[in-house]
CSV table of C-alpha atoms in Angstrom, one decimal:
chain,number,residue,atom,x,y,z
A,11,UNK,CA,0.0,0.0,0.0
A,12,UNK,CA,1.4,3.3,-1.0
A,13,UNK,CA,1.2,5.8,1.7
A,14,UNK,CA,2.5,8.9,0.6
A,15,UNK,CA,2.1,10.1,-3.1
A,16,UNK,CA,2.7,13.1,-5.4
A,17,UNK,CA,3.9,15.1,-2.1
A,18,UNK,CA,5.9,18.5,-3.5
A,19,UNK,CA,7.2,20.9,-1.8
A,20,UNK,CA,10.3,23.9,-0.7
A,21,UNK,CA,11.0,25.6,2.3
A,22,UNK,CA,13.0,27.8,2.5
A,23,UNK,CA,15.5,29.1,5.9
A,24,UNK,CA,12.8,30.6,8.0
A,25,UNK,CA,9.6,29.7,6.2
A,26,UNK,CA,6.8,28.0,8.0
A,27,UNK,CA,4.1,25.6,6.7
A,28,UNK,CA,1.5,23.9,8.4
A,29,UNK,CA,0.2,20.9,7.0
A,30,UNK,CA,-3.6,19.9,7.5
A,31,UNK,CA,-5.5,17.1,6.6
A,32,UNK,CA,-8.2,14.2,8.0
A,33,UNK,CA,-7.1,11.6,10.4
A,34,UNK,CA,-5.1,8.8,8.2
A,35,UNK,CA,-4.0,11.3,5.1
A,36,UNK,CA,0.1,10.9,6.2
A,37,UNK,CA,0.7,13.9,8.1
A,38,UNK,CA,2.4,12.2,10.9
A,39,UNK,CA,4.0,9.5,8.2
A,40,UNK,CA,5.2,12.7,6.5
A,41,UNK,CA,6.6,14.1,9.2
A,42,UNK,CA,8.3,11.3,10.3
A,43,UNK,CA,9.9,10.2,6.7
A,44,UNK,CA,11.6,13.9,7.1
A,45,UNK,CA,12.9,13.0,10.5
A,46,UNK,CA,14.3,9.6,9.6
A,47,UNK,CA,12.1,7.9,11.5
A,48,UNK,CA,10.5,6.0,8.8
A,49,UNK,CA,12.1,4.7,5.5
A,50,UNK,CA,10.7,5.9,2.6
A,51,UNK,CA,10.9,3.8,-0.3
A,52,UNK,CA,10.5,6.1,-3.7
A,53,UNK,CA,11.4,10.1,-4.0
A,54,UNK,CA,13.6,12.5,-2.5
A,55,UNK,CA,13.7,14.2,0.6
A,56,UNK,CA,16.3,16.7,0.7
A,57,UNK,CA,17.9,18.7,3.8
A,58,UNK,CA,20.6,21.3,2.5
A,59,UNK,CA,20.5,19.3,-1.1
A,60,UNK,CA,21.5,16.0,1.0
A,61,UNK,CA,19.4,13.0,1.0
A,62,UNK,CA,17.9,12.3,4.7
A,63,UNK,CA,18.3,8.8,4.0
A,64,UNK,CA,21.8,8.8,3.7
A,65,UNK,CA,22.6,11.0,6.4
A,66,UNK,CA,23.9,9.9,9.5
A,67,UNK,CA,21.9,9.5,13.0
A,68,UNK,CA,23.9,11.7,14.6
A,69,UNK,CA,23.3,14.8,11.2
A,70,UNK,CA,19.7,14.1,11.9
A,71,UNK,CA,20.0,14.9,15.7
A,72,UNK,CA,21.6,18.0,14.9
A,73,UNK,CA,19.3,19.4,12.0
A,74,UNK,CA,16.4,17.9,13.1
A,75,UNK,CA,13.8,18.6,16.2
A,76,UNK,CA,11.0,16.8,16.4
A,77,UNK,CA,7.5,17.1,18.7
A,78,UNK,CA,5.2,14.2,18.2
A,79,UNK,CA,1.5,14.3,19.7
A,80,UNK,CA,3.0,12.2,22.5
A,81,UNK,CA,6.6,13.2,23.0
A,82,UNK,CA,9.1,10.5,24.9
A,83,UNK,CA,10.0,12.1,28.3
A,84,UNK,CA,13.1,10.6,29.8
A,85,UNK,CA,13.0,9.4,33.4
A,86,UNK,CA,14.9,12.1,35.7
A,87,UNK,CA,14.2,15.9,36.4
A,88,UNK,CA,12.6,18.7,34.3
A,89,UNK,CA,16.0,20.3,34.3
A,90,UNK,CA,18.3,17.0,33.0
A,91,UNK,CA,15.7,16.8,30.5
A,92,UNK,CA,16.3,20.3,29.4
A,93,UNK,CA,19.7,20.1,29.4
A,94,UNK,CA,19.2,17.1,27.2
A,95,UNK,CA,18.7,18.9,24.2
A,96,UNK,CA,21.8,20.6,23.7
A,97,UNK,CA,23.5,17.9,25.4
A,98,UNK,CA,25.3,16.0,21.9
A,99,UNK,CA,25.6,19.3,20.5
A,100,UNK,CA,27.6,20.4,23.6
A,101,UNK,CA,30.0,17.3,23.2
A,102,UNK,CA,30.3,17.6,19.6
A,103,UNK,CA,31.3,21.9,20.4
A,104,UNK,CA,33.1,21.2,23.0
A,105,UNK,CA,35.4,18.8,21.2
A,106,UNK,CA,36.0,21.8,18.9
A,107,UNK,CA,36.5,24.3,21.9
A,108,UNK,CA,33.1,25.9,22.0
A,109,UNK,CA,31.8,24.2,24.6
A,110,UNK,CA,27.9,25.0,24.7
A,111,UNK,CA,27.0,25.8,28.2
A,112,UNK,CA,22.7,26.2,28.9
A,113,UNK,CA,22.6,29.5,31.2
A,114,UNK,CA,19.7,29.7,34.1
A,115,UNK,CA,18.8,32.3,31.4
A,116,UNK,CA,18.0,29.8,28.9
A,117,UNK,CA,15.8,27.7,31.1
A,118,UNK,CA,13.7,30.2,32.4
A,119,UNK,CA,13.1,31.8,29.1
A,120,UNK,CA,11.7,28.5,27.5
A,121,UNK,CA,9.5,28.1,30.6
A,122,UNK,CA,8.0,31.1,30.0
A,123,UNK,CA,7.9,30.6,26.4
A,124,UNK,CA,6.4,27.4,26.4
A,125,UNK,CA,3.7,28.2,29.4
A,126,UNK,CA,5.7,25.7,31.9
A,127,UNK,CA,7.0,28.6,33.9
A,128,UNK,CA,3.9,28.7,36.4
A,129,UNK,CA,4.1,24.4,36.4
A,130,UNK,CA,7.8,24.5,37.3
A,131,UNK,CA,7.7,27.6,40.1
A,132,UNK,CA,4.6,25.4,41.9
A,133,UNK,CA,6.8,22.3,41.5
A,134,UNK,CA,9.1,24.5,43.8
A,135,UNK,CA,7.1,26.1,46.3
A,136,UNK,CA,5.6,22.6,47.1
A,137,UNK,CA,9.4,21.1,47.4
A,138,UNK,CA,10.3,19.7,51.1
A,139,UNK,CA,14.0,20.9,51.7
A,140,UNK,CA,16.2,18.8,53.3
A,141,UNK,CA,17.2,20.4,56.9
A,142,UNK,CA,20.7,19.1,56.1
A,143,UNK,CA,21.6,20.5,52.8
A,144,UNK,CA,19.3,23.4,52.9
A,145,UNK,CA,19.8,25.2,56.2
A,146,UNK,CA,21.1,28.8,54.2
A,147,UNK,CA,17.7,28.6,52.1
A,148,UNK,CA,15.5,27.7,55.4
A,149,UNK,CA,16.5,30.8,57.2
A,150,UNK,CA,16.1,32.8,53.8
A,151,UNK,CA,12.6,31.2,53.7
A,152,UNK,CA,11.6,32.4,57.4
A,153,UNK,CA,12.8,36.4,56.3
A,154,UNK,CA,10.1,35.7,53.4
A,155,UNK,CA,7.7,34.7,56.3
A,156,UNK,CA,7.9,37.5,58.4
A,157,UNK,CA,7.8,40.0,55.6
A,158,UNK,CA,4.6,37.9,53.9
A,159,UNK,CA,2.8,38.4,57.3
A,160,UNK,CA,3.9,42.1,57.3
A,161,UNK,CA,2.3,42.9,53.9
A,162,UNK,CA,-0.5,40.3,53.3
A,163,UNK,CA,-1.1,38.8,56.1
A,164,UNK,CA,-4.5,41.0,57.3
A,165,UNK,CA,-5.7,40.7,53.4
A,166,UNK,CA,-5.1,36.7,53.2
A,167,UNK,CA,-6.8,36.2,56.6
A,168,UNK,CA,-10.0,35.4,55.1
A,169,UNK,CA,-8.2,32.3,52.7
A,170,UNK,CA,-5.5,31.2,55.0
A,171,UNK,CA,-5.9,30.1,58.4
A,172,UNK,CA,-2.8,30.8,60.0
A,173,UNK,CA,-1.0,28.8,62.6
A,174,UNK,CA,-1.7,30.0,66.2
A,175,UNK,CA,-0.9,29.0,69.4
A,176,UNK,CA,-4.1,29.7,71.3
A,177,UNK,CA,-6.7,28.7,68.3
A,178,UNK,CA,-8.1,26.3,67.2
A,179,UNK,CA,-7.2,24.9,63.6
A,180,UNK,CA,-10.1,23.9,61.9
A,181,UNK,CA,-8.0,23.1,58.5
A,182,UNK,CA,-5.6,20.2,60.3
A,183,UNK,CA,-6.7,17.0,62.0
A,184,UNK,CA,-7.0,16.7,65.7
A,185,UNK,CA,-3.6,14.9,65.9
A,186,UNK,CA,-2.1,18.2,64.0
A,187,UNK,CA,-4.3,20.4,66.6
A,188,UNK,CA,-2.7,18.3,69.8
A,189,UNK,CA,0.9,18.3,68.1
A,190,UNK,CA,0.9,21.8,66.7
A,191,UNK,CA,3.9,20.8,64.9
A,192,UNK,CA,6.1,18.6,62.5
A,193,UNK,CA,7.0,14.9,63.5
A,194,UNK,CA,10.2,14.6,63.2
A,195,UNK,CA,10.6,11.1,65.0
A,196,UNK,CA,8.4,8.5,63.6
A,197,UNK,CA,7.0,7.5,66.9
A,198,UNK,CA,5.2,10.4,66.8
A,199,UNK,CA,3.8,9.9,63.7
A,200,UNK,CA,0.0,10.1,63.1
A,201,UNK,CA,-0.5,6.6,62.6
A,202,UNK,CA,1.8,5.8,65.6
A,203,UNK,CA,-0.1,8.1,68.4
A,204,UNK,CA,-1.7,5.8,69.8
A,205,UNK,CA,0.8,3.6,71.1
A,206,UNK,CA,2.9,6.6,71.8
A,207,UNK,CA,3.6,7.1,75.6
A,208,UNK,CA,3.9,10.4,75.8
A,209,UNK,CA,0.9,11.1,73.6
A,210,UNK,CA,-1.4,8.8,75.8
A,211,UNK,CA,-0.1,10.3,79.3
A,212,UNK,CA,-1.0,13.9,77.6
A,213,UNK,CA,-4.2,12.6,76.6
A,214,UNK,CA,-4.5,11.3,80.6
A,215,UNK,CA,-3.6,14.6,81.9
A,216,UNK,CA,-5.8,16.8,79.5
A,217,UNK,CA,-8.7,14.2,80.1
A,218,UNK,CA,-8.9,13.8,76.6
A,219,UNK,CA,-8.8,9.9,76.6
A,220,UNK,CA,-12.5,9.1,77.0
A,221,UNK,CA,-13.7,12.5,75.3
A,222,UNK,CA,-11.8,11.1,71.7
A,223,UNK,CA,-13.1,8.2,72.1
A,224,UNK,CA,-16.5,8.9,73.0
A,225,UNK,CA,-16.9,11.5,69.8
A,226,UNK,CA,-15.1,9.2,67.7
A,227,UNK,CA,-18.1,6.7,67.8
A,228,UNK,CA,-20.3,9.3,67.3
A,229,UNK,CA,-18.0,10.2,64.2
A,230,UNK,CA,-18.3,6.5,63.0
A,231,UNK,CA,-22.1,6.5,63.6
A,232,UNK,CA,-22.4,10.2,61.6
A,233,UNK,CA,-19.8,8.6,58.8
A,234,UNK,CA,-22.0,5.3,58.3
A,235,UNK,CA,-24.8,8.1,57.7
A,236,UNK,CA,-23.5,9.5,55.3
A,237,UNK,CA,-22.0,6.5,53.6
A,238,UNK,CA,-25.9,5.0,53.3
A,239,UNK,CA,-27.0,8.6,51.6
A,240,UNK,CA,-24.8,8.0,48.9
A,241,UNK,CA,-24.9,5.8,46.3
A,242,UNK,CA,-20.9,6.0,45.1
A,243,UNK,CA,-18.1,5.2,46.9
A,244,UNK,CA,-16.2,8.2,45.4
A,245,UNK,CA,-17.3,10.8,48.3
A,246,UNK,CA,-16.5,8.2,50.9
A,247,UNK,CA,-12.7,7.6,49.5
A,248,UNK,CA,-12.3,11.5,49.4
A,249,UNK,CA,-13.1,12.1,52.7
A,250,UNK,CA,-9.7,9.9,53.4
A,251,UNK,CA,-11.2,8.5,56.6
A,252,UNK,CA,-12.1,4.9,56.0
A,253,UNK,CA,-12.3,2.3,53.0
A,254,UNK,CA,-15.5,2.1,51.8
A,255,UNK,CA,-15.3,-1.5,52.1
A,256,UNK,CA,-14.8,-1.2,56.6
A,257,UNK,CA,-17.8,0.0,56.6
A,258,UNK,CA,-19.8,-3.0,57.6
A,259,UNK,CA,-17.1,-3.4,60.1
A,260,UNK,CA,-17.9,0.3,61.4
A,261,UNK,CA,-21.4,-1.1,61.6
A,262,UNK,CA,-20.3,-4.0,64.0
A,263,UNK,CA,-18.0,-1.7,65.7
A,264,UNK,CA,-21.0,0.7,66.8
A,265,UNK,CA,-22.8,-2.6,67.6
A,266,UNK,CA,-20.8,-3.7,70.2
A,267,UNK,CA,-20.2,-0.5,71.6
A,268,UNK,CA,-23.8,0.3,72.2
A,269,UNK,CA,-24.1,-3.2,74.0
A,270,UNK,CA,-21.5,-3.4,75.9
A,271,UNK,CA,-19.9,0.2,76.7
A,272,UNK,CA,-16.7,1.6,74.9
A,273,UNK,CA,-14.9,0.7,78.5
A,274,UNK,CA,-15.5,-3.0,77.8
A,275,UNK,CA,-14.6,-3.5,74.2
A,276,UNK,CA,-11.1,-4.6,73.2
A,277,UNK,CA,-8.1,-2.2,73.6
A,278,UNK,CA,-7.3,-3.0,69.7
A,279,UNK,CA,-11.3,-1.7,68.7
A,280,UNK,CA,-10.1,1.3,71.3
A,281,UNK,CA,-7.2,2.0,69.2
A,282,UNK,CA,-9.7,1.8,65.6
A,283,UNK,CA,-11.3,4.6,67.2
A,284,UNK,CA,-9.0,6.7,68.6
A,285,UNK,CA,-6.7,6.7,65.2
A,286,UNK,CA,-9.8,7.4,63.4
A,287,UNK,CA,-11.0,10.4,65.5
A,288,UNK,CA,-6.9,12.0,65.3
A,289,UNK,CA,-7.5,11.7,61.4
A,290,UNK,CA,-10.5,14.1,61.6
A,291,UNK,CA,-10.7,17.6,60.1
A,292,UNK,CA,-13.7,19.8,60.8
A,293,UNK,CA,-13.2,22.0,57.3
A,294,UNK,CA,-12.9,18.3,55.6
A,295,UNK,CA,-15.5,16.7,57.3
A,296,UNK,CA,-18.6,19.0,58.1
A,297,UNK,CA,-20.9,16.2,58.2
A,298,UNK,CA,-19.5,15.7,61.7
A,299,UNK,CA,-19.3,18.6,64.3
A,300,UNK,CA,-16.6,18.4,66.9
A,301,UNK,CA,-17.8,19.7,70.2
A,302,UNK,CA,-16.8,23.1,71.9
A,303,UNK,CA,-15.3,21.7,74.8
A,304,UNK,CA,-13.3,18.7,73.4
A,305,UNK,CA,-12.2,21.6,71.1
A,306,UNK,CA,-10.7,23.9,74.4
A,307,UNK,CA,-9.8,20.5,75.9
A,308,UNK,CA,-7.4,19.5,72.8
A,309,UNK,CA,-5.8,23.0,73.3
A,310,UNK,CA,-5.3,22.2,76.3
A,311,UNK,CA,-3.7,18.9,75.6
A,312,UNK,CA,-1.3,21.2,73.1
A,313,UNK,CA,0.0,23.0,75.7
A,314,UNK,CA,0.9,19.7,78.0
A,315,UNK,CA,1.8,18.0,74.8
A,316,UNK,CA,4.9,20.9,74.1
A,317,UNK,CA,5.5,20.7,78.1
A,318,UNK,CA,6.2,16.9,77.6
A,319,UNK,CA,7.7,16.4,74.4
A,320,UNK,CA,10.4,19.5,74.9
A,321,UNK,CA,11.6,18.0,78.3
A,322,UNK,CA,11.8,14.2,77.4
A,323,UNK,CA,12.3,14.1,73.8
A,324,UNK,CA,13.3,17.8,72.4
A,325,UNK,CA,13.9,16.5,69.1
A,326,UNK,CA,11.1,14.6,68.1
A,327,UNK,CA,9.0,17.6,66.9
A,328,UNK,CA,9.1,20.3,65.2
A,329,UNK,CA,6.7,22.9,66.1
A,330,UNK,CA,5.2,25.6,64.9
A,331,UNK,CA,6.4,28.8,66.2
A,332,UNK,CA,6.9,32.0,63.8
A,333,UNK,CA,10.9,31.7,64.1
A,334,UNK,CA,11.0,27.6,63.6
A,335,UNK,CA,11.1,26.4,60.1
A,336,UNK,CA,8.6,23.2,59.5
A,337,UNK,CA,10.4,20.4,58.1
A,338,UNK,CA,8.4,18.4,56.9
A,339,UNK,CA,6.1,20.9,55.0
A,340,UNK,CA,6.4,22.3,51.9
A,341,UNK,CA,8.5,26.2,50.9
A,342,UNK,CA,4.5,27.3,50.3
A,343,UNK,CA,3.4,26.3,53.4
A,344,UNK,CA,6.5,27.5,55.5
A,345,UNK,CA,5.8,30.8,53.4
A,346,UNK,CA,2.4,31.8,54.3
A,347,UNK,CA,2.9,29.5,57.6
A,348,UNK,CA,-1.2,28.2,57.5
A,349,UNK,CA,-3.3,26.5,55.6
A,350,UNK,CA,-6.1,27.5,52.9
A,351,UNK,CA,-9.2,27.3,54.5
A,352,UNK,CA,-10.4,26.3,51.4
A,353,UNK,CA,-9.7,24.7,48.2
A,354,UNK,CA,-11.0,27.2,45.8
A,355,UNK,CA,-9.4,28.3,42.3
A,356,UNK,CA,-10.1,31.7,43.8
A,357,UNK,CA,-8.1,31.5,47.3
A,358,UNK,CA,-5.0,29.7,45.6
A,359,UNK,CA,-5.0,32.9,42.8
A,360,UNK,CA,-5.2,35.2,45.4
A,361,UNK,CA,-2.3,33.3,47.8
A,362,UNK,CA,-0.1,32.5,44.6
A,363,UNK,CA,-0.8,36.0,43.2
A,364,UNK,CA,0.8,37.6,47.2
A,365,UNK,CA,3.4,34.8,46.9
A,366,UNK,CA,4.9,35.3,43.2
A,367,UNK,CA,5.5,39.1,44.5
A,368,UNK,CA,7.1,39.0,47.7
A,369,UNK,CA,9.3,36.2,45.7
A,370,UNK,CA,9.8,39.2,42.9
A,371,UNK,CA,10.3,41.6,45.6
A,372,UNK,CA,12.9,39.7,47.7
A,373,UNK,CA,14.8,38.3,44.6
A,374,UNK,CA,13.6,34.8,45.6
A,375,UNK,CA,11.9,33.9,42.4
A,376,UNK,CA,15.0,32.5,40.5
A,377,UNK,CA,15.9,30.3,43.8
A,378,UNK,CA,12.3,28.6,43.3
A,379,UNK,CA,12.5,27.6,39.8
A,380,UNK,CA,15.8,26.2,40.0
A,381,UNK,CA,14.3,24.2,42.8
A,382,UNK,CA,10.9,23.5,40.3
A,383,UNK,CA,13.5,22.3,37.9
A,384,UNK,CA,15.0,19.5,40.3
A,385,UNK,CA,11.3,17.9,40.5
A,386,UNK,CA,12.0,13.8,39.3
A,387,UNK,CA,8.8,13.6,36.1
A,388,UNK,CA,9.0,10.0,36.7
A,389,UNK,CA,9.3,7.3,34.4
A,390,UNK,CA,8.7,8.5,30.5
A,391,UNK,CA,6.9,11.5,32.5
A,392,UNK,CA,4.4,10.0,34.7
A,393,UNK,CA,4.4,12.5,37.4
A,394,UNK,CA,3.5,14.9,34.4
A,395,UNK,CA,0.5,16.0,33.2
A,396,UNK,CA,0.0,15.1,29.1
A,397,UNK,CA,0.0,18.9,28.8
A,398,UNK,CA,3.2,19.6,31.0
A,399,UNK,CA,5.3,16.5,28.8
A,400,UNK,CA,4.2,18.5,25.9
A,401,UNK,CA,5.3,21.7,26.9
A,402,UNK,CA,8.3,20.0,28.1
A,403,UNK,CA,9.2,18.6,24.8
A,404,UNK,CA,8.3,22.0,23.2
A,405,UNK,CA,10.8,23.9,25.7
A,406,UNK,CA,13.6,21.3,24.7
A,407,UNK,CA,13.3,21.4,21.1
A,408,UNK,CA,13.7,25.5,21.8
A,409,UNK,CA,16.6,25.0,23.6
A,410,UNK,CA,18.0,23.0,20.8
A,411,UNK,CA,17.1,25.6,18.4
A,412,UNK,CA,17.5,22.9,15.2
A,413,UNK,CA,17.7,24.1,11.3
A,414,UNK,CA,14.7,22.3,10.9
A,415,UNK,CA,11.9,22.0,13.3
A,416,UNK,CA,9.0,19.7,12.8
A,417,UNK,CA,6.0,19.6,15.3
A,418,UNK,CA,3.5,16.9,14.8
A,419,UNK,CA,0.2,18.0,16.8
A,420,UNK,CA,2.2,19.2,19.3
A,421,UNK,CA,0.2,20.9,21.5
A,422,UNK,CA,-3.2,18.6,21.1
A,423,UNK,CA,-3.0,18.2,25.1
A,424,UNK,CA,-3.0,21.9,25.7
């Protein structure tokens, strides 16, 4: 079957031509005849009056950049991909002594080109620095703190609920609210709390034992509840709280609480509970409402918690005070030093908008993207949107600035 026939035409240096036609007519099988990538078995095709077929692989990665519809994104960061476009014309350069060298310049001006700018600075702000390599940048990051609460801290009040020692968080979990801080032993992880000694003689002291675990059946009852008003699973696994497939075993669980007492069930049903009531977020879960005293009762146990902790284990937590840098939370969130009180397109404009100009304003902005540009895309990309490879592959072929540039549907996921 003949695929291609009576195809003619010339470009010249610096023309353009796009090429449209229905699904099947050999745009793509054009395209990729031109790039080597198929044989072609009758005409010419010439580059600089020499025939593609007899040039070498390594003429064609030179002359030739190509964007197919889904471009091949190698495993690695944004950046090592980047670099990979000019990295065999480097080598080749280089053994001539013009070494090509891909400024910070470069990079960012592609981003911006190609609409990944925005992509890669978010990839930054949500990077977790490493309190080992990064302590120069964490005490940079706290200035930016201070100076974001100077200037936009009274106008974000309404979208961020900031972290405060003598509130209550209605944006974090009751484990969050008790810890006010950032585990930095895993004993003190969320999941671990519960067999935690210090975490079960603060819950002692604060008299918060009996009041968790008496609310957290009455969470259970309120989340089976819900779960029978709705007829998909999907709003049960978002609420993060329990597999929609426990819940016959929440059933049960009630069960034998209201027969027997919570005192008398087994310490490992106890446990169930109390890990499930730590997990819950007022703002998340509002068909639940936690009561006004176990609410002044876990600030309470916050206080005896920090009492505790900083005595017999100093270095287990990290917590949240305006001079202490969180860990194990993103740049963003060390930023603004809260969390949105909601998920809406408009809050995150308005916090991104107050956060991409105190990052202008304090010559930060640079710092971030380099950071963006370290985020690992996974294998062929899979951390990637389809639109972000594509843009990807569009700011490569950029950097690589070929004699001839061929984009097939390039930009169909964007």
């Amino acid at each position: 079957t003949r695929l291609l026939s009576e195809i003619n035409f010339n470009l010249k240096h610096g023309d353009h031509m796009a090429l449209v036609g229905f699904s099947g007519s050999g745009k793509s099988t054009l395209a990729q005849c031109i790039a080597q990538l198929y044989k072609y078995t009758g005409g010419k095709i010439l580059i600089g009056q020499k025939e593609v077929s007899k040039l070498s692989k390594e003429d064609i990665a030179q002359t030739v950049g190509f964007v197919s519809q889904t471009p091949f994104i190698f495993e690695g960061s944004i950046d090592e991909n980047l670099q990979y476009a000019v990295a065999a014309k480097a080598e080749k350069e280089h053994a001539d002594g013009q070494p090509k060298t891909l400024s910070l310049d470069d990079r960012i001006m592609v981003l911006q080109q190609t609409g990944l700018f925005i992509d890669v600075l978010r990839f930054g702000l949500n990077t977790v620095l490493d309190k080992n390599k990064h302590k120069d940048i964490m005490g940079e990051i706290l200035d930016l703190r201070k100076t974001f609460q100077q200037d936009h801290g009274e106008d974000l009040a309404e979208f961020i609920e900031f972290y405060d020692p003598n509130i209550y968080l209605y944006n974090s979990s009751v484990a969050e609210n008790i810890l006010f801080g950032d585990p930095l032993d895993d004993a003190f992880n969320a999941k671990n709390l519960p067999q935690n000694e210090i975490f079960n003689e603060v819950l002692a002291e604060a008299a918060l034992n009996e009041q968790l675990l008496d609310s957290g059946i009455a969470l259970i009852d309120e989340l089976i509840k819900f779960s029978d008003q709705r007829s998909s699973d999907e709003e049960i696994l978002e609420l993060g709280l329990i597999d929609p497939d426990k819940i016959d075993d929440c059933k049960r669980l009630c069960y034998k609480v209201k027969k027997k007492g919570i005192q008398k069930i087994s310490s490992q049903r106890r446990t169930r509970i109390l890990r499930l009531m730590l997990e819950f977020i007022p703002q998340k879960h509002q068909f639940f409402d936690l009561p006004k005293k176990l609410e002044n009762q876990i600030l309470e146990g916050r206080k005896i918690f920090k009492e505790k902790t900083s005595a017999a284990a100093c270095d287990a937590i990290s917590f949240c005070q305006m001079s202490n840098y969180l860990h194990a939370q993103s740049i963003l969130t060390n930023i603004f030093y809260g969390k949105l009180k909601e998920e809406s397109s408009a809050a995150q404009e308005k916090v991104n908008t107050c956060i991409h100009q105190l990052l202008i304003q304090e010559d930060f902005l640079e710092d971030i993207i380099e950071m963006g540009m370290q985020y690992s895309v996974g294998t062929k990309g899979d951390n990637l949107s389809g639109g972000q490879r594509q843009k990807l592959a569009i700011a490569r072929i950029f950097l690589k600035n070929p004699a001839v540039m061929i984009m097939d549907e390039a930009t169909s996921g964007l």
